[in-house]
mmCIF file of C-alpha atoms in Angstrom:
data_model
loop_
_atom_site.group_PDB
_atom_site.id
_atom_site.type_symbol
_atom_site.label_atom_id
_atom_site.label_comp_id
_atom_site.label_asym_id
_atom_site.label_seq_id
_atom_site.Cartn_x
_atom_site.Cartn_y
_atom_site.Cartn_z
ATOM 1 C CA UNK D 93 28.785 1.328 -50.527
ATOM 2 C CA UNK D 94 27.111 -2.242 -50.884
ATOM 3 C CA UNK D 95 24.279 -0.695 -47.714
ATOM 4 C CA UNK D 96 24.149 2.283 -49.680
ATOM 5 C CA UNK D 97 22.717 0.079 -52.570
ATOM 6 C CA UNK D 98 20.627 -2.403 -50.929
ATOM 7 C CA UNK D 99 18.951 0.676 -48.958
ATOM 8 C CA UNK D 100 18.196 2.536 -52.903
ATOM 9 C CA UNK D 101 17.090 -0.814 -53.540
ATOM 10 C CA UNK D 102 14.681 -0.950 -50.525
ATOM 11 C CA UNK D 103 13.542 2.679 -50.839
ATOM 12 C CA UNK D 104 12.332 1.496 -54.634
ATOM 13 C CA UNK D 105 10.355 -0.887 -53.803
ATOM 14 C CA UNK D 106 8.487 1.458 -50.977
ATOM 15 C CA UNK D 107 7.983 4.310 -53.605
ATOM 16 C CA UNK D 108 5.704 1.883 -54.777
ATOM 17 C CA UNK D 109 3.107 2.450 -52.649
ATOM 18 C CA UNK D 110 1.582 5.071 -50.080
ATOM 19 C CA UNK D 111 3.037 5.639 -47.366
ATOM 20 C CA UNK D 112 0.317 4.527 -44.334
ATOM 21 C CA UNK D 113 0.498 5.579 -40.866
ATOM 22 C CA UNK D 114 0.889 2.705 -38.572
ATOM 23 C CA UNK D 115 2.276 4.160 -35.234
ATOM 24 C CA UNK D 116 0.897 3.591 -32.141
ATOM 25 C CA UNK D 117 -0.448 0.370 -33.456
ATOM 26 C CA UNK D 118 -3.905 1.133 -32.502
ATOM 27 C CA UNK D 119 -7.031 -1.572 -32.062
ATOM 28 C CA UNK D 120 -9.524 -1.770 -34.625
ATOM 29 C CA UNK D 121 -12.409 -0.747 -32.141
ATOM 30 C CA UNK D 122 -10.990 2.439 -31.317
ATOM 31 C CA UNK D 123 -12.080 5.368 -33.781
ATOM 32 C CA UNK D 124 -8.605 6.414 -34.045
ATOM 33 C CA UNK D 125 -6.002 6.208 -36.745
ATOM 34 C CA UNK D 126 -1.907 5.928 -35.895
ATOM 35 C CA UNK D 127 -0.323 9.358 -36.312
ATOM 36 C CA UNK D 128 3.104 8.608 -37.719
ATOM 37 C CA UNK D 129 4.482 5.707 -40.093
ATOM 38 C CA UNK D 130 7.469 4.193 -38.524
ATOM 39 C CA UNK D 131 9.256 1.440 -40.279
ATOM 40 C CA UNK D 132 12.764 0.618 -39.458
ATOM 41 C CA UNK D 133 13.051 -1.748 -42.150
ATOM 42 C CA UNK D 134 12.749 0.687 -45.398
ATOM 43 C CA UNK D 135 13.889 4.319 -43.493
ATOM 44 C CA UNK D 136 16.781 3.655 -41.942
ATOM 45 C CA UNK D 137 19.743 2.569 -43.468
ATOM 46 C CA UNK D 138 21.248 -0.913 -42.256
ATOM 47 C CA UNK D 139 24.086 0.741 -40.749
ATOM 48 C CA UNK D 140 22.439 3.065 -38.508
ATOM 49 C CA UNK D 141 19.051 0.646 -37.701
ATOM 50 C CA UNK D 142 20.633 -0.799 -34.601
ATOM 51 C CA UNK D 143 21.095 3.052 -32.944
ATOM 52 C CA UNK D 144 17.730 3.932 -33.911
ATOM 53 C CA UNK D 145 16.324 1.362 -32.625
ATOM 54 C CA UNK D 146 17.835 1.090 -29.722
ATOM 55 C CA UNK D 147 17.186 5.096 -28.696
ATOM 56 C CA UNK D 148 13.497 3.782 -29.569
ATOM 57 C CA UNK D 149 14.192 1.125 -26.786
ATOM 58 C CA UNK D 150 15.410 3.495 -24.492
ATOM 59 C CA UNK D 151 11.990 5.530 -25.011
ATOM 60 C CA UNK D 152 9.674 2.751 -24.079
ATOM 61 C CA UNK D 153 12.013 1.913 -21.348
ATOM 62 C CA UNK D 154 11.817 5.313 -19.889
ATOM 63 C CA UNK D 155 7.679 5.098 -20.395
ATOM 64 C CA UNK D 156 8.394 2.009 -18.290
ATOM 65 C CA UNK D 157 10.274 3.704 -15.448
ATOM 66 C CA UNK D 158 7.190 6.175 -15.362
ATOM 67 C CA UNK D 159 4.645 3.997 -14.666
ATOM 68 C CA UNK D 160 6.390 2.116 -12.234
ATOM 69 C CA UNK D 161 7.448 5.480 -10.710
ATOM 70 C CA UNK D 162 3.280 5.616 -10.308
ATOM 71 C CA UNK D 163 3.152 3.142 -8.972
ATOM 72 C CA UNK D 164 5.955 3.616 -6.239
ATOM 73 C CA UNK D 165 3.924 6.661 -5.612
ATOM 74 C CA UNK D 166 0.917 4.866 -4.619
ATOM 75 C CA UNK D 167 2.441 2.937 -2.181
ATOM 76 C CA UNK D 168 4.225 6.149 -0.941
ATOM 77 C CA UNK D 169 0.765 8.029 -0.456
ATOM 78 C CA UNK D 170 -1.165 4.771 1.301
ATOM 79 C CA UNK D 171 2.037 4.265 3.359
ATOM 80 C CA UNK D 172 1.933 8.199 4.761
ATOM 81 C CA UNK D 173 3.137 10.052 1.415
ATOM 82 C CA UNK D 174 1.676 13.626 -0.086
ATOM 83 C CA UNK D 175 -0.756 12.504 -2.408
ATOM 84 C CA UNK D 176 1.061 14.689 -4.292
ATOM 85 C CA UNK D 177 3.605 12.843 -6.132
ATOM 86 C CA UNK D 178 0.878 11.063 -7.090
ATOM 87 C CA UNK D 179 -0.789 13.821 -9.156
ATOM 88 C CA UNK D 180 2.419 14.653 -10.114
ATOM 89 C CA UNK D 181 3.217 11.269 -10.670
ATOM 90 C CA UNK D 182 0.105 10.831 -13.524
ATOM 91 C CA UNK D 183 0.621 14.228 -14.895
ATOM 92 C CA UNK D 184 4.434 12.945 -16.366
ATOM 93 C CA UNK D 185 3.105 9.912 -17.178
ATOM 94 C CA UNK D 186 0.474 10.944 -19.395
ATOM 95 C CA UNK D 187 2.381 13.949 -20.524
ATOM 96 C CA UNK D 188 6.005 12.698 -20.837
ATOM 97 C CA UNK D 189 5.085 9.618 -22.652
ATOM 98 C CA UNK D 190 4.508 11.535 -25.714
ATOM 99 C CA UNK D 191 6.188 14.417 -25.866
ATOM 100 C CA UNK D 192 9.163 12.041 -25.631
ATOM 101 C CA UNK D 193 8.063 10.037 -29.143
ATOM 102 C CA UNK D 194 7.451 13.336 -30.487
ATOM 103 C CA UNK D 195 9.902 15.835 -28.851
ATOM 104 C CA UNK D 196 12.680 13.754 -28.883
ATOM 105 C CA UNK D 197 13.024 9.859 -30.819
ATOM 106 C CA UNK D 198 11.622 11.300 -33.709
ATOM 107 C CA UNK D 199 13.797 14.048 -34.491
ATOM 108 C CA UNK D 200 16.510 11.367 -33.758
ATOM 109 C CA UNK D 201 14.799 9.211 -36.746
ATOM 110 C CA UNK D 202 13.775 12.028 -38.999
ATOM 111 C CA UNK D 203 17.627 13.034 -38.842
ATOM 112 C CA UNK D 204 18.942 9.387 -39.310
ATOM 113 C CA UNK D 205 15.838 9.119 -42.184
ATOM 114 C CA UNK D 206 17.088 11.953 -44.644
ATOM 115 C CA UNK D 207 20.352 13.097 -42.852
ATOM 116 C CA UNK D 208 18.680 16.369 -41.925
ATOM 117 C CA UNK D 209 21.200 18.096 -39.376
ATOM 118 C CA UNK D 210 18.591 19.805 -38.007
ATOM 119 C CA UNK D 211 16.859 17.224 -36.911
ATOM 120 C CA UNK D 212 20.379 16.033 -35.531
ATOM 121 C CA UNK D 213 20.029 18.842 -33.271
ATOM 122 C CA UNK D 214 16.480 19.057 -32.826
ATOM 123 C CA UNK D 215 17.677 15.838 -30.740
ATOM 124 C CA UNK D 216 20.222 17.041 -29.405
ATOM 125 C CA UNK D 217 18.676 19.749 -27.391
ATOM 126 C CA UNK D 218 15.329 18.393 -26.375
ATOM 127 C CA UNK D 219 17.788 14.703 -25.344
ATOM 128 C CA UNK D 220 19.853 17.025 -23.129
ATOM 129 C CA UNK D 221 16.633 17.694 -21.920
ATOM 130 C CA UNK D 222 15.255 14.383 -20.720
ATOM 131 C CA UNK D 223 19.279 13.817 -19.777
ATOM 132 C CA UNK D 224 18.939 16.292 -17.610
ATOM 133 C CA UNK D 225 15.034 15.398 -16.331
ATOM 134 C CA UNK D 226 15.827 12.160 -15.551
ATOM 135 C CA UNK D 227 18.561 12.121 -13.269
ATOM 136 C CA UNK D 228 16.339 14.769 -11.270
ATOM 137 C CA UNK D 229 13.930 11.856 -11.608
ATOM 138 C CA UNK D 230 16.382 9.440 -9.772
ATOM 139 C CA UNK D 231 17.332 11.972 -7.030
ATOM 140 C CA UNK D 232 13.612 12.201 -6.129
ATOM 141 C CA UNK D 233 12.839 15.240 -4.347
ATOM 142 C CA UNK D 234 9.944 15.508 -2.981
ATOM 143 C CA UNK D 235 6.708 16.901 -3.832
ATOM 144 C CA UNK D 236 8.352 16.145 -7.328
ATOM 145 C CA UNK D 237 6.348 13.496 -8.103
ATOM 146 C CA UNK D 238 9.131 11.099 -8.612
ATOM 147 C CA UNK D 239 10.005 8.380 -6.622
ATOM 148 C CA UNK D 240 14.104 8.799 -6.626
ATOM 149 C CA UNK D 241 17.655 7.510 -4.692
ATOM 150 C CA UNK D 242 16.296 10.775 -1.830
ATOM 151 C CA UNK D 243 12.808 10.098 -1.085
ATOM 152 C CA UNK D 244 13.247 6.285 -1.096
ATOM 153 C CA UNK D 245 16.270 6.290 1.265
ATOM 154 C CA UNK D 246 14.491 8.561 3.767
ATOM 155 C CA UNK D 247 11.462 6.710 3.623
ATOM 156 C CA UNK D 248 13.140 3.015 5.334
ATOM 157 C CA UNK D 249 12.072 5.010 8.449
ATOM 158 C CA UNK D 250 8.582 5.738 7.700
ATOM 159 C CA UNK D 251 7.524 2.383 5.911
ATOM 160 C CA UNK D 252 10.021 -0.070 4.728
ATOM 161 C CA UNK D 253 7.720 -1.946 1.938
ATOM 162 C CA UNK D 254 6.550 1.047 0.585
ATOM 163 C CA UNK D 255 10.642 2.151 0.407
ATOM 164 C CA UNK D 256 11.900 -0.932 -0.772
ATOM 165 C CA UNK D 257 8.973 -0.737 -3.775
ATOM 166 C CA UNK D 258 10.113 2.770 -3.845
ATOM 167 C CA UNK D 259 13.965 1.665 -5.123
ATOM 168 C CA UNK D 260 12.542 0.377 -8.479
ATOM 169 C CA UNK D 261 11.480 3.556 -10.429
ATOM 170 C CA UNK D 262 14.633 5.189 -8.402
ATOM 171 C CA UNK D 263 16.332 2.216 -10.164
ATOM 172 C CA UNK D 264 15.112 3.218 -13.725
ATOM 173 C CA UNK D 265 15.318 6.420 -13.581
ATOM 174 C CA UNK D 266 19.319 6.064 -12.590
ATOM 175 C CA UNK D 267 19.220 3.281 -15.928
ATOM 176 C CA UNK D 268 17.010 5.679 -18.114
ATOM 177 C CA UNK D 269 19.220 8.846 -17.845
ATOM 178 C CA UNK D 270 22.780 6.943 -18.321
ATOM 179 C CA UNK D 271 21.233 5.526 -21.561
ATOM 180 C CA UNK D 272 20.592 8.838 -22.215
ATOM 181 C CA UNK D 273 23.693 9.950 -21.564
ATOM 182 C CA UNK D 274 25.308 7.515 -23.750
ATOM 183 C CA UNK D 275 22.685 7.760 -26.713
ATOM 184 C CA UNK D 276 23.577 11.990 -27.269
ATOM 185 C CA UNK D 277 27.434 10.996 -27.137
ATOM 186 C CA UNK D 278 27.085 8.381 -29.797
ATOM 187 C CA UNK D 279 25.102 10.277 -31.967
ATOM 188 C CA UNK D 280 27.303 13.357 -31.624
ATOM 189 C CA UNK D 281 30.357 10.734 -32.384
ATOM 190 C CA UNK D 282 28.194 10.210 -35.963
ATOM 191 C CA UNK D 283 27.172 13.362 -36.864
ATOM 192 C CA UNK D 284 30.394 14.849 -35.806
ATOM 193 C CA UNK D 285 32.674 12.603 -37.750
ATOM 194 C CA UNK D 286 30.532 12.840 -40.652
ATOM 195 C CA UNK D 287 31.132 16.592 -40.883
ATOM 196 C CA UNK D 288 28.186 17.641 -39.133
ATOM 197 C CA UNK D 289 27.188 21.739 -37.583
ATOM 198 C CA UNK D 290 25.310 23.815 -36.253
ATOM 199 C CA UNK D 291 25.340 25.913 -39.657
ATOM 200 C CA UNK D 292 23.674 22.903 -41.761
ATOM 201 C CA UNK D 293 21.258 23.088 -38.929
ATOM 202 C CA UNK D 294 20.640 27.291 -39.290
ATOM 203 C CA UNK D 295 20.513 26.262 -43.700
ATOM 204 C CA UNK D 296 17.827 23.551 -43.509
ATOM 205 C CA UNK D 297 15.854 26.844 -40.992
ATOM 206 C CA UNK D 298 16.379 29.157 -43.606
ATOM 207 C CA UNK D 299 15.964 27.292 -46.780
ATOM 208 C CA UNK D 300 12.560 25.503 -45.757
ATOM 209 C CA UNK D 301 13.834 21.937 -45.926
ATOM 210 C CA UNK D 302 13.332 21.046 -43.112
ATOM 211 C CA UNK D 303 10.124 21.279 -43.342
ATOM 212 C CA UNK D 304 9.573 18.958 -46.510
ATOM 213 C CA UNK D 305 12.250 16.260 -46.171
ATOM 214 C CA UNK D 306 11.738 13.586 -49.256
ATOM 215 C CA UNK D 307 8.405 10.996 -48.318
ATOM 216 C CA UNK D 308 8.625 8.072 -48.598
ATOM 217 C CA UNK D 309 6.904 7.511 -51.768
ATOM 218 C CA UNK D 310 9.778 10.847 -52.901
ATOM 219 C CA UNK D 311 12.779 9.701 -51.897
ATOM 220 C CA UNK D 312 14.098 7.271 -54.839
ATOM 221 C CA UNK D 313 12.583 7.142 -58.153
ATOM 222 C CA UNK D 314 15.396 6.446 -61.134
ATOM 223 C CA UNK D 315 18.339 5.433 -61.083
ATOM 224 C CA UNK D 316 20.314 7.883 -59.270
ATOM 225 C CA UNK D 317 20.149 9.302 -55.562
ATOM 226 C CA UNK D 318 18.072 12.889 -55.224
ATOM 227 C CA UNK D 319 20.548 15.477 -54.530
ATOM 228 C CA UNK D 320 18.601 15.757 -50.578
ATOM 229 C CA UNK D 321 20.456 13.560 -48.986
ATOM 230 C CA UNK D 322 18.501 10.844 -48.348
ATOM 231 C CA UNK D 323 21.347 8.086 -46.988
ATOM 232 C CA UNK D 324 23.890 9.551 -44.166
ATOM 233 C CA UNK D 325 27.383 9.064 -44.599
ATOM 234 C CA UNK D 326 28.149 8.803 -41.353
ATOM 235 C CA UNK D 327 31.175 6.914 -40.591
ATOM 236 C CA UNK D 328 30.978 3.489 -39.047
ATOM 237 C CA UNK D 329 32.256 1.187 -36.621
ATOM 238 C CA UNK D 330 32.589 1.447 -33.215
ATOM 239 C CA UNK D 331 29.925 -0.284 -30.445
ATOM 240 C CA UNK D 332 26.808 1.015 -28.230
ATOM 241 C CA UNK D 333 26.980 3.534 -27.437
#
């Protein structure tokens, strides 16, 4: 209860100022503004803050994997491989980096921020797809734009140097797949342990509450918590994952 009280106090302080989007952090000379508001300290209860941060770091690691994969595909192409892989690697980096943030990290963030069953379900579904994608990329089928194990090992007979470079994204995609699976298991255990269900997600869908969870300045006012749950009541204990 002490943790909930502290979180409520943070929300009270946050209600005094308007929410300003702060992610991604863009230089001032770029004529664009951040699209999202992200504040782990104010939005996420203390007992789940570490977990949400690690999911965020997983997204960053996957983006780095895609960038390393791009370099490896270039080495693959220069050493005699197909340029199609390099082209797809560019596409995957440009497409999956922002989509990963929007489609599976943000649902996880919003789920823990406002105890939203709909966002939990969105996270489980999209992150499950992300896990399958990471496994496919770790395998490394030629022509799919991913330097996985099959592509790297088979290329040793052609060019050892390029094959060694290709091993780096293979390892990183493997780590990404494993950690993604662990994140899914961890979040699912917390959600089910708190009594979450698909029916709750359906109710949010039908009621329309998934569209407008409590705003940054609306989530806590006065001396009582709002009816829409702000602080998730998931069981604590246990380590990551």
